[in-house]
Amino acid sequence: MEFAKEIERVLPNITRSDEPVRISGFHFESWDRLQQQLGVDRLDESCLFSDISMGAWKGHWILHELCLQLGIDAYSYVQPLIGMEKEGEEYASVINRLIDNESIGDQNFLIAYESCKRILAEIQAKEIAWVLIVPPALGHSWEPENEILLRLLSQGLHGTSCQLGLLTFAGAVVPGDWQVSHAYPLGDYLPSAGSFPVAGLLDAGLLPLLQDRIPASSLRLAGGQLLIPPSARGKEWTDPSFFANALREQGGAAHLRVVFELQQLTSASDISFLQWEASRRFSEGGYGIALRILESIRAEMRDALKLAGVVSQIQNIRIALMYFSAAAEEAAPNEDLPEDYKASLYQSKAWGLVMTNRAQEAEPFFEKARSYLSKERFPRVYLYLLNISALNKLKTGELEQAFAFEKEIEATLAEQKAVDWHIRYINSINLARLYKKTGAYDLARTYYLTAFEVNNSLKVESDLLYANLCFAQLEERQENHKTAFIFWLRTCLHWLSNEAPEALAPRVAQAVLARVLSDRGGSVEAISAQLKQALLASAQRMHIRIEPWEGENYPSFCRIERAEEPPDIALGTAGIGVMASSNAGQSVYEGVHYRSLQALCYRVLCSLLPDLVGYRSIYTDSQFGNELPVNAKELIASCIRHRVGKVVFAEKKYSFSESEQMRFLMSSKVAICPAIASVDRQKDQIRVYFKRYRTPELLSGLEKWVLENVHRYADVRQLHVAGNGEDRLFSVLRRLEEKRLITIYL
């Protein structure tokens, strides 16, 4: 019988550090000369290329070009479309998605990291020898998301047979903190033989449209794309109308067409097309490209209403990206504009002002935004406006009015039939902060619990850390040192178990570092140093003896989902439970403070769990976005799920055979997961909607039967009997648990 989740083979993580990118450089002379320098038989078979010599005009440009050559899918859009009314999406729904993405963390880092692991696996499988990047020419940009990917690639390729290189040319732009080493001296750069202007690798679908203009010396790649030689690129772009018209005929080339539309931009141009493309670039993570397009439109726009629409789109993107200084400096809107435009523009300017500590300046703009925004037409947007208005009142010292705004939001939410989980979360968090500020700690705790309950079974890495951080700080204020210590320890365990700590949500990073909120998060080293200081101080208040660390073999921490084999043992005490293996694991990050925190956290755990001494890898189970196991039942349930047969909890020791683990599973209870917001019933299917983060799930067959009938049965055994004793039911239950549709517990 299948009774536990199979441990899947996961892609290895990439050990990162803050060291500069080290990369090989090659001065382009000719393809034959490059082939000799690289020592390969054929460039098209042994190398991958990406060309940003004409700049990047799509989000994650390099990632898309590499994935195309490897024959693997690139990521889908991760941000909502901002500023496109014809999408029919109420702006409050856009805000909800932005809130989720912000809470998940740095989307561009996460996309680059997960994609990089897949790229590395394909590179090794296909025995690729080189990944070569043609850098931007002077006047063009790398874009941050491309630099992130190459930093990850440079670190991920360590120890492999593949190398990363730059194919440089006269005027090429290289990031200032990169260390580029040229094994071959500069030969004779070929003089520019033309100025072919279409950016990037030329897709096969474009060849018939541009065949008369394509340089004959272009390199054909294995996937059918053409790489234009750097010597065929020039500073001057010629005949933009020809290229704009040619690219208009190719549906997938709209991002390339933008380049030429911007060159011949006038107030009579197709502004809606360019705004649409800017919105798409934002949704792809190409934030700089989106703003560049919109600022170009703005410079040529004369129509006041269209200009207001463009500026509103710019401002909304700035707020989404926490570019508060730029938002604050935007001019106030013209009073002749329609009220909806004025409400949006006044709000975004006021938002920028309050977030740059200019609350007194912001207040009149917030007042105007509230007066112009119709609460009847845009009730959810109005609640978000009240929320940020409350923050401004807090900063101006009007605490009573700040409470009044938040209480108005709370009262409005209580009257609604359908719960708006995003606004409820933010409203509860803000009330908790207000009560904490006034010293009403019990009420603060109540509202924190209400907020974090919204995310039960849905917590992402930033949520897990932030919830523990909030309670640790609250308990410290009340001098509940024992409880605060457990929260600090769990905060550190979540941080060290996070596979992508660089992507921690900026709000959470800045809460750890006690900084003013901005688009800057915090370095892994800075956060590690701060958490180490907090944990050490808490442990000292508890008079916990910390043994000195000896040796260079630091312990590793990671989530149990990334374990390549079941851990040896599970250990716990009241408030904390972990798993461990004697095999050494791979750390995700190398840094002085990060390593120091690993050592401290391990020594603190060993002081609480003496049987942990000698184990080298620590695994944590968030129990599907809830929290680490806090009692023996939860830890044993984790062990059954992850095939761990040995448990030490406090003074008690347990050992379970597979048959005993099966008996535990059979007696386990099953309930509908609290992550579910609603269910839409159809004839043969049901669609499940979640409170936050997750996209709807469409269920049919046995999955649908389980979800509809789980409440009828006391435990897994009864459910199994009712399901005609099918063994596949066990794997279905585990799959539904992973999907956050049911909860299985002892």
XYZ file of C-alpha atoms in Angstrom:
746
model
C 0.000 0.000 0.000
C 1.099 3.529 -0.716
C 0.748 5.490 2.489
C 3.322 8.272 2.407
C 4.415 10.899 -0.025
C 7.065 9.608 -2.389
C 10.207 11.702 -2.072
C 10.752 13.053 -5.545
C 14.116 13.739 -7.074
C 14.504 17.475 -6.739
C 16.822 19.748 -8.686
C 19.834 20.621 -6.574
C 20.008 24.096 -5.130
C 22.717 26.557 -6.103
C 25.113 27.618 -3.379
C 25.376 31.388 -3.587
C 27.526 34.067 -2.030
C 28.031 37.810 -2.348
C 31.249 37.389 -4.303
C 31.405 39.216 -7.665
C 30.593 37.441 -10.908
C 33.680 35.941 -12.497
C 33.329 35.375 -16.207
C 35.499 34.647 -19.241
C 35.619 37.251 -22.000
C 36.193 36.846 -25.727
C 36.749 39.751 -28.128
C 34.612 38.998 -31.169
C 36.555 38.823 -34.399
C 34.807 36.090 -36.366
C 32.860 32.897 -35.723
C 35.797 30.766 -36.870
C 38.163 32.564 -34.515
C 35.689 32.199 -31.628
C 35.336 28.464 -32.324
C 39.113 28.076 -32.112
C 39.317 30.036 -28.863
C 36.535 28.012 -27.235
C 38.038 24.710 -28.358
C 34.766 23.268 -29.677
C 33.972 21.462 -32.911
C 30.753 23.321 -33.673
C 29.421 26.506 -32.111
C 25.776 25.646 -32.776
C 26.002 22.272 -30.989
C 28.343 23.076 -28.110
C 27.197 26.576 -27.178
C 24.144 28.489 -26.064
C 23.886 32.171 -26.930
C 21.930 35.194 -25.822
C 22.151 38.585 -27.485
C 21.247 41.808 -25.680
C 23.534 44.018 -27.775
C 20.496 46.112 -28.794
C 19.127 46.074 -25.259
C 16.487 43.911 -23.618
C 12.910 44.494 -24.761
C 11.193 41.682 -22.912
C 11.291 40.663 -19.265
C 13.959 38.022 -18.493
C 15.326 38.295 -22.033
C 18.353 36.028 -21.514
C 16.270 33.411 -19.743
C 13.816 33.213 -22.653
C 16.571 32.908 -25.269
C 18.363 30.130 -23.370
C 15.143 28.203 -22.740
C 14.216 28.455 -26.420
C 17.529 26.899 -27.485
C 17.254 24.159 -24.851
C 13.693 23.328 -25.851
C 12.219 23.946 -22.390
C 9.349 26.199 -21.405
C 10.108 29.555 -19.867
C 8.053 30.950 -16.995
C 4.558 32.384 -17.452
C 3.574 35.903 -16.427
C 3.823 36.502 -12.696
C 2.473 40.030 -12.238
C -0.958 41.382 -13.133
C -1.432 43.794 -15.992
C -1.349 47.342 -14.622
C -3.202 50.214 -16.243
C -5.119 48.308 -18.911
C -8.805 49.022 -18.388
C -9.856 46.876 -21.315
C -8.764 43.820 -19.340
C -11.948 44.303 -17.345
C -10.156 43.633 -14.081
C -11.186 45.844 -11.182
C -8.095 47.505 -9.798
C -8.723 46.028 -6.335
C -8.180 42.555 -7.801
C -4.925 43.790 -9.302
C -3.908 45.096 -5.869
C -4.724 41.702 -4.328
C -2.415 39.956 -6.751
C 0.322 42.516 -6.191
C 0.010 42.002 -2.431
C 0.376 38.248 -2.873
C 3.406 38.640 -5.121
C 5.024 41.076 -2.738
C 4.467 38.656 0.161
C 5.914 35.748 -1.799
C 9.052 37.834 -2.303
C 11.252 39.070 -5.124
C 9.476 37.561 -8.115
C 12.352 38.156 -10.500
C 14.851 36.408 -8.259
C 12.516 33.443 -7.770
C 11.883 33.148 -11.517
C 15.598 33.365 -12.276
C 16.525 30.876 -9.551
C 13.966 28.189 -10.385
C 14.597 28.580 -14.120
C 18.356 28.504 -13.604
C 18.138 25.107 -11.903
C 16.230 23.726 -14.900
C 18.670 25.307 -17.333
C 21.628 23.812 -15.456
C 20.062 20.351 -15.589
C 19.505 20.650 -19.354
C 23.005 22.009 -19.955
C 24.519 18.980 -18.261
C 22.172 16.554 -20.019
C 22.988 18.046 -23.441
C 26.712 18.415 -22.633
C 26.797 22.122 -23.468
C 30.333 23.500 -23.196
C 29.689 27.249 -23.170
C 26.935 29.762 -22.458
C 27.903 32.968 -24.281
C 26.262 36.346 -23.779
C 26.561 39.271 -26.195
C 26.415 42.279 -23.828
C 24.595 45.558 -24.509
C 26.158 48.233 -26.657
C 26.629 51.692 -25.217
C 23.259 53.333 -24.613
C 21.433 50.085 -23.887
C 20.695 48.330 -20.595
C 21.312 44.919 -19.073
C 18.119 45.047 -16.950
C 18.401 43.727 -13.369
C 16.587 40.435 -14.017
C 19.232 39.458 -16.600
C 22.080 40.246 -14.226
C 20.385 38.116 -11.546
C 20.186 35.133 -13.892
C 23.827 35.394 -14.960
C 25.001 35.705 -11.356
C 23.108 32.498 -10.557
C 24.417 30.763 -13.674
C 28.002 31.701 -12.869
C 27.638 30.178 -9.402
C 25.636 27.166 -10.563
C 28.189 26.231 -13.223
C 30.993 25.880 -10.659
C 32.285 22.339 -10.779
C 30.633 21.522 -14.111
C 32.167 21.128 -17.574
C 30.251 24.147 -18.880
C 31.533 27.727 -18.663
C 29.976 31.169 -18.893
C 31.442 33.769 -21.233
C 30.925 37.277 -22.604
C 31.283 37.917 -26.321
C 32.553 41.490 -26.200
C 32.987 44.109 -28.909
C 33.963 47.775 -29.183
C 31.685 49.790 -26.882
C 30.231 46.787 -25.031
C 28.851 47.560 -21.561
C 29.905 45.277 -18.691
C 28.528 45.603 -15.119
C 31.092 47.382 -12.962
C 31.248 44.711 -10.261
C 31.926 41.819 -12.670
C 35.398 40.369 -13.037
C 35.951 39.580 -16.719
C 39.116 37.760 -17.708
C 40.225 37.549 -21.340
C 42.385 34.537 -22.152
C 43.137 35.908 -25.615
C 44.426 39.408 -26.393
C 42.363 41.865 -28.356
C 42.781 41.179 -32.040
C 41.315 43.262 -34.820
C 37.699 44.180 -34.230
C 35.889 43.998 -37.537
C 34.561 47.380 -38.615
C 30.793 47.593 -38.498
C 29.414 46.114 -41.691
C 25.925 47.486 -41.140
C 23.424 48.392 -38.466
C 20.963 45.505 -38.278
C 18.604 46.807 -35.590
C 16.272 43.950 -34.585
C 17.217 42.992 -31.059
C 18.227 39.554 -29.857
C 18.426 36.194 -31.537
C 16.387 36.239 -34.711
C 13.547 33.747 -34.498
C 12.970 31.490 -37.494
C 9.506 32.999 -38.041
C 11.050 36.396 -38.775
C 13.499 35.216 -41.421
C 11.115 35.500 -44.410
C 10.047 39.009 -43.354
C 13.573 40.348 -42.959
C 15.607 38.133 -45.281
C 16.854 40.973 -47.495
C 18.244 42.833 -44.474
C 19.778 39.974 -42.499
C 23.626 39.970 -42.568
C 25.020 36.992 -44.477
C 27.601 36.406 -41.741
C 24.947 35.540 -39.142
C 25.361 32.274 -37.232
C 22.547 29.721 -37.501
C 21.917 27.950 -34.195
C 20.661 24.427 -33.612
C 17.131 25.613 -32.826
C 16.847 27.544 -36.096
C 17.515 31.017 -34.664
C 20.107 33.364 -36.129
C 22.746 35.171 -34.098
C 23.696 38.473 -35.702
C 27.475 39.074 -35.443
C 28.353 42.036 -33.194
C 30.255 43.517 -36.161
C 26.928 43.838 -38.012
C 25.382 45.948 -35.284
C 25.687 49.710 -35.533
C 24.876 52.775 -33.483
C 22.347 54.160 -35.934
C 18.989 52.515 -36.475
C 17.726 53.012 -39.973
C 14.276 52.934 -41.564
C 12.172 52.322 -38.437
C 8.926 52.311 -40.422
C 10.067 49.300 -42.487
C 10.900 47.241 -39.418
C 7.772 48.341 -37.542
C 5.590 47.258 -40.478
C 7.452 43.979 -40.982
C 7.232 43.051 -37.308
C 3.547 43.948 -37.211
C 2.943 40.910 -39.428
C 4.479 38.542 -36.873
C 2.199 38.084 -33.869
C 4.921 37.065 -31.448
C 7.170 40.009 -32.276
C 5.199 42.842 -30.666
C 7.959 43.446 -28.101
C 10.437 43.949 -30.963
C 8.061 46.234 -32.837
C 7.957 48.552 -29.787
C 11.576 49.578 -30.443
C 10.719 51.007 -33.846
C 7.392 52.521 -32.808
C 9.245 54.496 -30.131
C 11.746 55.790 -32.711
C 8.959 57.391 -34.751
C 6.728 58.318 -31.837
C 4.339 61.240 -32.210
C 1.138 62.248 -30.461
C -0.714 60.474 -33.296
C 0.981 57.126 -32.681
C -0.819 54.009 -31.484
C -0.493 54.870 -27.796
C -2.824 52.085 -26.647
C -0.528 49.497 -28.270
C 2.503 50.885 -26.477
C 0.667 51.089 -23.144
C -0.447 47.513 -23.591
C 3.116 46.398 -24.290
C 4.371 48.322 -21.239
C 1.796 46.506 -19.147
C 2.968 43.179 -20.562
C 6.598 43.987 -19.832
C 5.675 44.725 -16.223
C 3.768 41.451 -15.982
C 6.878 39.601 -17.258
C 9.131 41.206 -14.659
C 10.652 43.671 -17.124
C 9.962 46.612 -14.827
C 12.631 48.904 -16.235
C 11.468 48.249 -19.790
C 7.850 49.031 -18.890
C 8.766 52.372 -17.339
C 11.089 53.208 -20.231
C 8.253 52.708 -22.723
C 5.803 54.781 -20.687
C 8.243 57.620 -20.105
C 8.896 57.764 -23.862
C 5.150 58.069 -24.524
C 4.838 60.704 -21.841
C 7.493 62.876 -23.469
C 5.462 63.084 -26.696
C 1.917 63.112 -25.315
C -0.139 66.288 -25.723
C -3.674 65.049 -25.043
C -4.366 65.797 -21.353
C -6.643 62.789 -20.754
C -4.342 60.290 -22.451
C -1.384 61.797 -20.618
C -3.189 61.337 -17.301
C -3.762 57.680 -18.180
C -0.069 57.181 -18.932
C 1.045 58.976 -15.747
C -1.443 56.956 -13.701
C 0.016 53.752 -15.153
C 3.538 54.941 -14.317
C 2.530 55.849 -10.775
C 0.773 52.537 -10.172
C 3.869 50.677 -11.306
C 6.039 52.825 -9.040
C 3.847 52.069 -6.030
C 3.813 48.363 -6.882
C 7.625 48.383 -7.034
C 7.974 50.599 -3.921
C 9.624 53.381 -5.919
C 8.162 55.806 -3.420
C 10.561 58.698 -3.966
C 9.696 58.905 -7.663
C 5.973 58.626 -6.896
C 6.241 61.449 -4.343
C 7.891 63.814 -6.822
C 5.161 63.440 -9.439
C 3.216 66.648 -10.097
C -0.301 66.998 -8.714
C -3.007 66.298 -11.327
C -4.860 68.989 -13.216
C -8.225 69.738 -11.595
C -9.915 69.608 -15.026
C -9.442 65.820 -15.183
C -12.281 63.376 -14.436
C -12.620 62.465 -10.761
C -11.423 58.865 -11.208
C -8.112 60.065 -12.652
C -7.689 62.675 -9.935
C -8.384 60.134 -7.197
C -5.754 57.760 -8.579
C -3.099 60.430 -9.122
C -3.638 62.149 -5.769
C -3.499 58.805 -3.979
C -0.275 57.644 -5.648
C 1.483 60.947 -4.937
C 0.295 60.904 -1.316
C 1.398 57.264 -1.002
C 4.872 58.193 -2.174
C 5.018 61.083 0.282
C 3.961 59.106 3.340
C 6.405 56.311 2.548
C 9.248 58.828 2.306
C 8.434 60.290 5.744
C 6.639 63.384 4.437
C 3.318 62.690 6.107
C 2.317 66.331 6.649
C 2.771 67.019 2.938
C 0.820 63.881 2.073
C -2.296 64.649 4.127
C -3.991 67.178 1.786
C -3.430 64.830 -1.160
C -4.999 61.928 0.764
C -7.974 64.148 1.603
C -8.479 64.958 -2.058
C -8.118 61.304 -3.071
C -10.801 60.313 -0.545
C -13.090 63.072 -1.770
C -12.767 62.098 -5.441
C -12.862 58.303 -5.145
C -16.398 56.933 -5.191
C -16.845 54.395 -2.401
C -20.059 53.207 -4.092
C -18.427 52.457 -7.459
C -15.076 51.255 -6.100
C -15.768 49.911 -2.591
C -12.696 47.670 -2.372
C -10.327 50.291 -3.776
C -11.771 52.752 -1.262
C -10.887 50.395 1.605
C -7.298 50.248 0.379
C -7.272 54.049 0.274
C -8.505 54.161 3.885
C -5.768 51.724 4.846
C -2.893 53.848 3.543
C -4.657 56.966 4.864
C -4.605 55.388 8.324
C -0.849 54.971 8.089
C -0.482 58.622 7.232
C -2.639 59.623 10.209
C -0.425 57.498 12.425
C 2.659 59.272 11.123
C 1.128 62.703 11.669
C 0.426 61.731 15.266
C -3.363 61.463 14.819
C -3.614 58.028 16.409
C -7.346 58.286 17.077
C -8.077 58.976 13.402
C -5.782 56.134 12.331
C -7.824 53.779 14.513
C -11.045 55.261 13.101
C -10.042 54.478 9.504
C -8.985 50.915 10.344
C -12.137 50.346 12.398
C -14.220 51.614 9.477
C -12.534 49.027 7.276
C -13.171 46.322 9.877
C -16.844 47.259 10.171
C -17.292 47.300 6.388
C -15.689 43.864 6.064
C -17.979 42.481 8.785
C -21.035 43.495 6.734
C -19.864 41.803 3.535
C -21.262 38.420 2.547
C -18.065 37.338 0.756
C -14.876 37.817 2.740
C -12.131 39.835 1.077
C -9.219 37.913 2.571
C -6.498 40.276 1.390
C -8.057 43.376 2.943
C -8.915 41.425 6.081
C -5.279 40.384 6.428
C -3.940 43.928 5.982
C -6.591 45.462 8.239
C -5.837 42.936 11.007
C -2.071 43.438 10.724
C -2.464 47.195 10.894
C -4.772 47.039 13.913
C -2.265 44.727 15.609
C 0.501 47.266 14.996
C -1.627 50.129 16.295
C -2.518 48.249 19.467
C 1.125 47.257 19.961
C 2.106 50.901 19.644
C -0.380 51.864 22.364
C 0.749 49.052 24.661
C -2.487 47.045 24.326
C -0.537 43.822 23.819
C -3.405 41.369 24.314
C -5.426 43.093 21.592
C -2.330 43.238 19.405
C -1.907 39.482 19.815
C -5.566 38.890 18.938
C -5.306 40.846 15.704
C -1.999 39.224 14.755
C -3.668 35.839 15.195
C -6.605 36.982 13.052
C -4.249 38.142 10.316
C -2.075 35.048 10.252
C -5.131 32.788 10.388
C -5.981 34.052 6.887
C -2.765 32.423 5.685
C -3.220 29.095 7.472
C -2.011 26.304 5.172
C -0.939 28.980 2.698
C 2.034 30.646 4.369
C 4.943 31.292 2.040
C 8.513 31.633 3.308
C 8.163 35.324 4.122
C 4.895 34.687 6.014
C 6.431 31.931 8.117
C 9.327 34.121 9.172
C 7.230 37.255 9.664
C 4.599 35.622 11.880
C 7.261 34.333 14.259
C 9.122 37.648 14.172
C 5.969 39.577 15.156
C 5.197 37.269 18.067
C 8.836 37.195 19.207
C 8.898 40.985 19.410
C 5.489 41.106 21.108
C 6.454 38.525 23.742
C 9.707 40.360 24.402
C 7.810 43.564 25.097
C 5.830 41.701 27.747
C 9.010 40.087 29.079
C 7.700 36.597 28.313
C 11.245 35.465 27.612
C 10.594 31.722 27.366
C 7.873 32.146 24.728
C 9.862 34.822 22.905
C 12.844 32.475 22.725
C 10.832 29.777 20.920
C 9.559 32.360 18.444
C 13.085 33.669 17.798
C 14.355 30.130 17.274
C 11.564 29.358 14.819
C 12.230 32.661 13.017
C 15.857 31.630 12.507
C 14.932 28.099 11.439
C 12.571 29.461 8.799
C 15.270 31.835 7.568
C 17.934 29.133 7.308
C 15.505 26.686 5.661
C 14.509 29.177 2.974
C 16.002 28.014 -0.323
C 15.937 31.547 -1.725
C 16.662 33.940 1.161
C 17.638 36.673 -1.334
C 13.970 36.805 -2.354
C 12.593 37.548 1.127
C 9.726 40.048 0.867
C 11.035 43.619 1.314
C 8.500 44.380 4.066
C 9.702 41.381 6.049
C 13.391 42.074 5.425
C 12.955 45.637 6.575
C 10.932 44.536 9.610
C 13.914 42.387 10.645
C 16.347 45.238 10.028
C 14.040 47.950 11.450
C 14.353 50.025 8.269
C 11.930 52.342 6.500
C 10.004 50.511 3.798
C 11.324 50.920 0.249
C 12.127 48.838 -2.819
C 15.352 47.766 -1.093
C 15.053 44.524 0.813
C 18.086 43.492 2.780
C 21.170 41.444 2.074
C 21.328 37.860 3.270
C 24.320 38.748 5.405
C 22.650 41.773 7.058
C 19.507 39.803 7.930
C 21.562 36.858 9.188
C 23.608 39.136 11.442
C 20.467 40.737 12.893
C 18.766 37.391 13.543
C 21.916 35.980 15.120
C 22.053 38.915 17.518
C 18.371 38.503 18.439
C 18.590 34.717 18.976
C 21.782 34.967 21.003
C 20.301 37.667 23.254
C 17.139 35.607 23.754
C 19.111 32.454 24.556
C 21.228 34.355 27.074
C 18.092 35.652 28.805
C 17.038 32.007 29.121
C 20.482 31.104 30.553
C 20.974 28.540 27.788
C 24.512 27.256 27.600
C 25.907 27.625 24.076
C 28.872 25.393 23.363
C 31.611 26.963 21.191
C 31.631 25.983 17.521
C 34.626 24.048 16.307
C 35.596 23.063 12.792
C 34.583 24.253 9.339
C 31.840 21.714 8.576
C 28.809 23.841 9.255
C 25.401 22.158 9.554
C 22.914 22.668 6.739
C 19.239 23.557 7.056
C 16.526 23.003 4.473
C 12.865 22.172 4.013
C 11.951 18.505 4.145
C 10.468 18.778 0.630
C 14.010 19.162 -0.734
C 15.393 16.079 1.025
C 16.774 13.546 -1.444
C 16.170 10.696 1.022
C 14.208 10.332 4.274
C 15.934 11.806 7.346
C 17.261 9.468 10.032
C 15.357 10.869 12.987
C 12.862 13.474 14.195
C 13.442 15.415 17.388
C 11.345 17.896 19.289
C 10.277 19.559 22.477
C 7.388 21.850 23.362
C 7.099 24.487 20.628
C 9.646 23.061 18.201
C 10.173 19.960 16.068
C 12.767 19.159 13.391
C 14.187 16.188 11.483
C 17.834 15.338 10.986
C 20.222 13.282 8.913
C 23.813 12.204 9.523
C 24.655 12.948 5.874
C 26.084 16.379 5.088
C 23.743 18.616 3.110
C 24.393 21.471 0.722
C 24.022 24.982 2.083
C 22.171 27.483 -0.089
C 24.379 30.398 0.893
C 27.959 31.054 1.914
C 28.636 34.124 4.011
C 30.291 34.891 7.319
C 27.122 35.936 9.143
C 24.954 33.287 7.475
C 27.395 30.543 8.498
C 27.619 31.999 11.999
C 23.840 31.891 12.345
C 23.804 28.271 11.136
C 26.317 27.366 13.841
C 24.437 29.252 16.554
C 21.057 27.820 15.589
C 22.463 24.289 15.594
C 24.080 24.757 19.026
C 20.850 26.175 20.455
C 18.907 23.213 19.068
C 21.431 20.797 20.552
C 21.007 22.441 23.956
C 17.249 21.774 23.706
C 17.527 18.422 21.887
C 20.671 16.613 23.123
C 20.071 13.659 20.783
C 20.635 15.996 17.837
C 24.386 16.153 18.486
C 26.307 14.541 15.632
C 23.631 14.966 12.959
C 24.819 17.218 10.145
C 21.657 18.161 8.235
C 18.546 19.695 9.784
C 15.206 19.455 7.965
C 12.142 21.521 8.775
C 8.532 20.763 7.887
C 6.240 23.778 7.605
C 3.304 21.342 7.462
C 2.077 22.728 4.160
C 2.362 26.396 4.981
C 1.298 26.316 8.626
C 4.155 26.161 11.115
C 6.831 23.783 12.344
C 5.523 20.902 14.484
C 4.991 22.162 18.024
C 3.963 18.939 19.810
C 4.493 15.190 19.614
C 1.365 14.512 17.535
C 2.321 17.009 14.858
C 5.888 15.723 14.721
C 4.747 12.107 14.404
C 2.330 13.124 11.623
C 5.276 14.726 9.802
C 7.284 11.532 10.252
C 4.518 9.404 8.726
C 4.303 11.763 5.772
C 8.057 11.754 5.179
C 8.918 8.164 6.165
C 10.886 8.805 9.320
C 10.666 5.851 11.704
C 12.445 7.234 14.768
C 11.228 10.075 17.000
C 12.589 11.652 20.171
C 10.219 14.167 21.750
C 11.238 15.635 25.094
C 12.024 12.596 27.270
C 10.074 10.114 25.161
C 11.432 7.973 22.344
C 9.360 6.291 19.651
C 10.174 3.893 16.851
C 7.695 2.975 14.120
C 7.779 0.208 11.551
C 6.052 0.750 8.225
C 3.039 -1.264 9.392
C 2.799 0.885 12.518
C 3.021 4.030 10.432
C 0.172 2.670 8.322
C -1.942 2.175 11.429
C -1.262 5.761 12.434
C -2.324 6.951 9.005
C -5.492 4.881 9.079
C -6.505 6.415 12.392
C -5.696 9.949 11.223
C -8.498 12.464 10.805
C -9.176 14.270 7.543
C -10.739 17.711 7.231
C -11.297 20.367 4.602
C -8.223 22.595 4.488
C -8.687 26.087 5.947
C -6.904 27.518 2.896
C -10.102 27.124 0.857
C -12.179 30.265 0.359
C -15.060 28.880 -1.698
C -16.153 26.037 -3.954
C -17.995 26.347 -7.250
C -20.001 23.187 -7.907
C -20.532 22.030 -11.461
C -22.086 18.889 -12.920
C -19.046 16.580 -13.005
C -16.420 18.881 -11.553
C -15.833 21.329 -8.765
C -13.617 24.392 -8.843
C -11.927 25.341 -5.594
C -10.831 28.907 -4.819
C -8.235 29.782 -2.188
C -7.986 32.714 0.209
C -4.602 33.813 -1.095
C -1.712 32.973 -3.403
C -2.878 29.798 -5.117
C -4.729 29.595 -8.422
C -8.087 27.758 -8.485
C -8.067 23.953 -8.671
C -10.469 22.019 -10.903
C -11.307 18.601 -9.451
C -13.062 15.564 -10.875
C -13.170 11.818 -10.281
C -11.761 10.481 -7.020
C -10.359 13.862 -5.975
C -13.819 15.399 -6.269
C -15.380 12.490 -4.375
C -12.911 12.845 -1.478
C -13.474 16.588 -1.112
C -17.252 16.200 -1.194
C -17.387 13.299 1.250
C -14.499 13.807 3.652
C -16.761 15.387 6.292
C -18.852 12.210 6.465
C -16.117 9.981 7.890
C -14.237 10.005 11.192
C -10.819 8.955 9.866
C -8.815 7.686 6.906
C -9.863 4.080 7.570
C -13.560 4.871 7.175
C -12.849 6.986 4.127
C -10.841 4.111 2.647
C -13.681 1.637 3.200
C -16.206 4.039 1.689
C -13.912 4.414 -1.309
C -14.168 0.654 -2.001
C -10.778 -0.024 -0.421
C -8.829 1.413 -3.349
C -5.117 1.657 -2.558
C -4.771 4.641 -4.883
C -6.887 6.583 -2.418
C -3.783 7.041 -0.229
C -1.825 8.769 -2.988
C -4.899 10.880 -3.815
C -5.135 11.964 -0.168
C -1.487 12.997 -0.119
C -1.899 14.852 -3.411
C -4.939 16.716 -2.084
C -2.963 17.561 1.037
C -0.174 19.059 -1.077
C -2.728 21.042 -3.053
C -4.014 22.542 0.239
C -7.444 20.958 -0.230
C -7.512 18.666 2.813
C -5.652 18.388 6.109
C -4.576 15.016 7.513
C -3.769 15.005 11.217
C -3.476 12.604 14.159
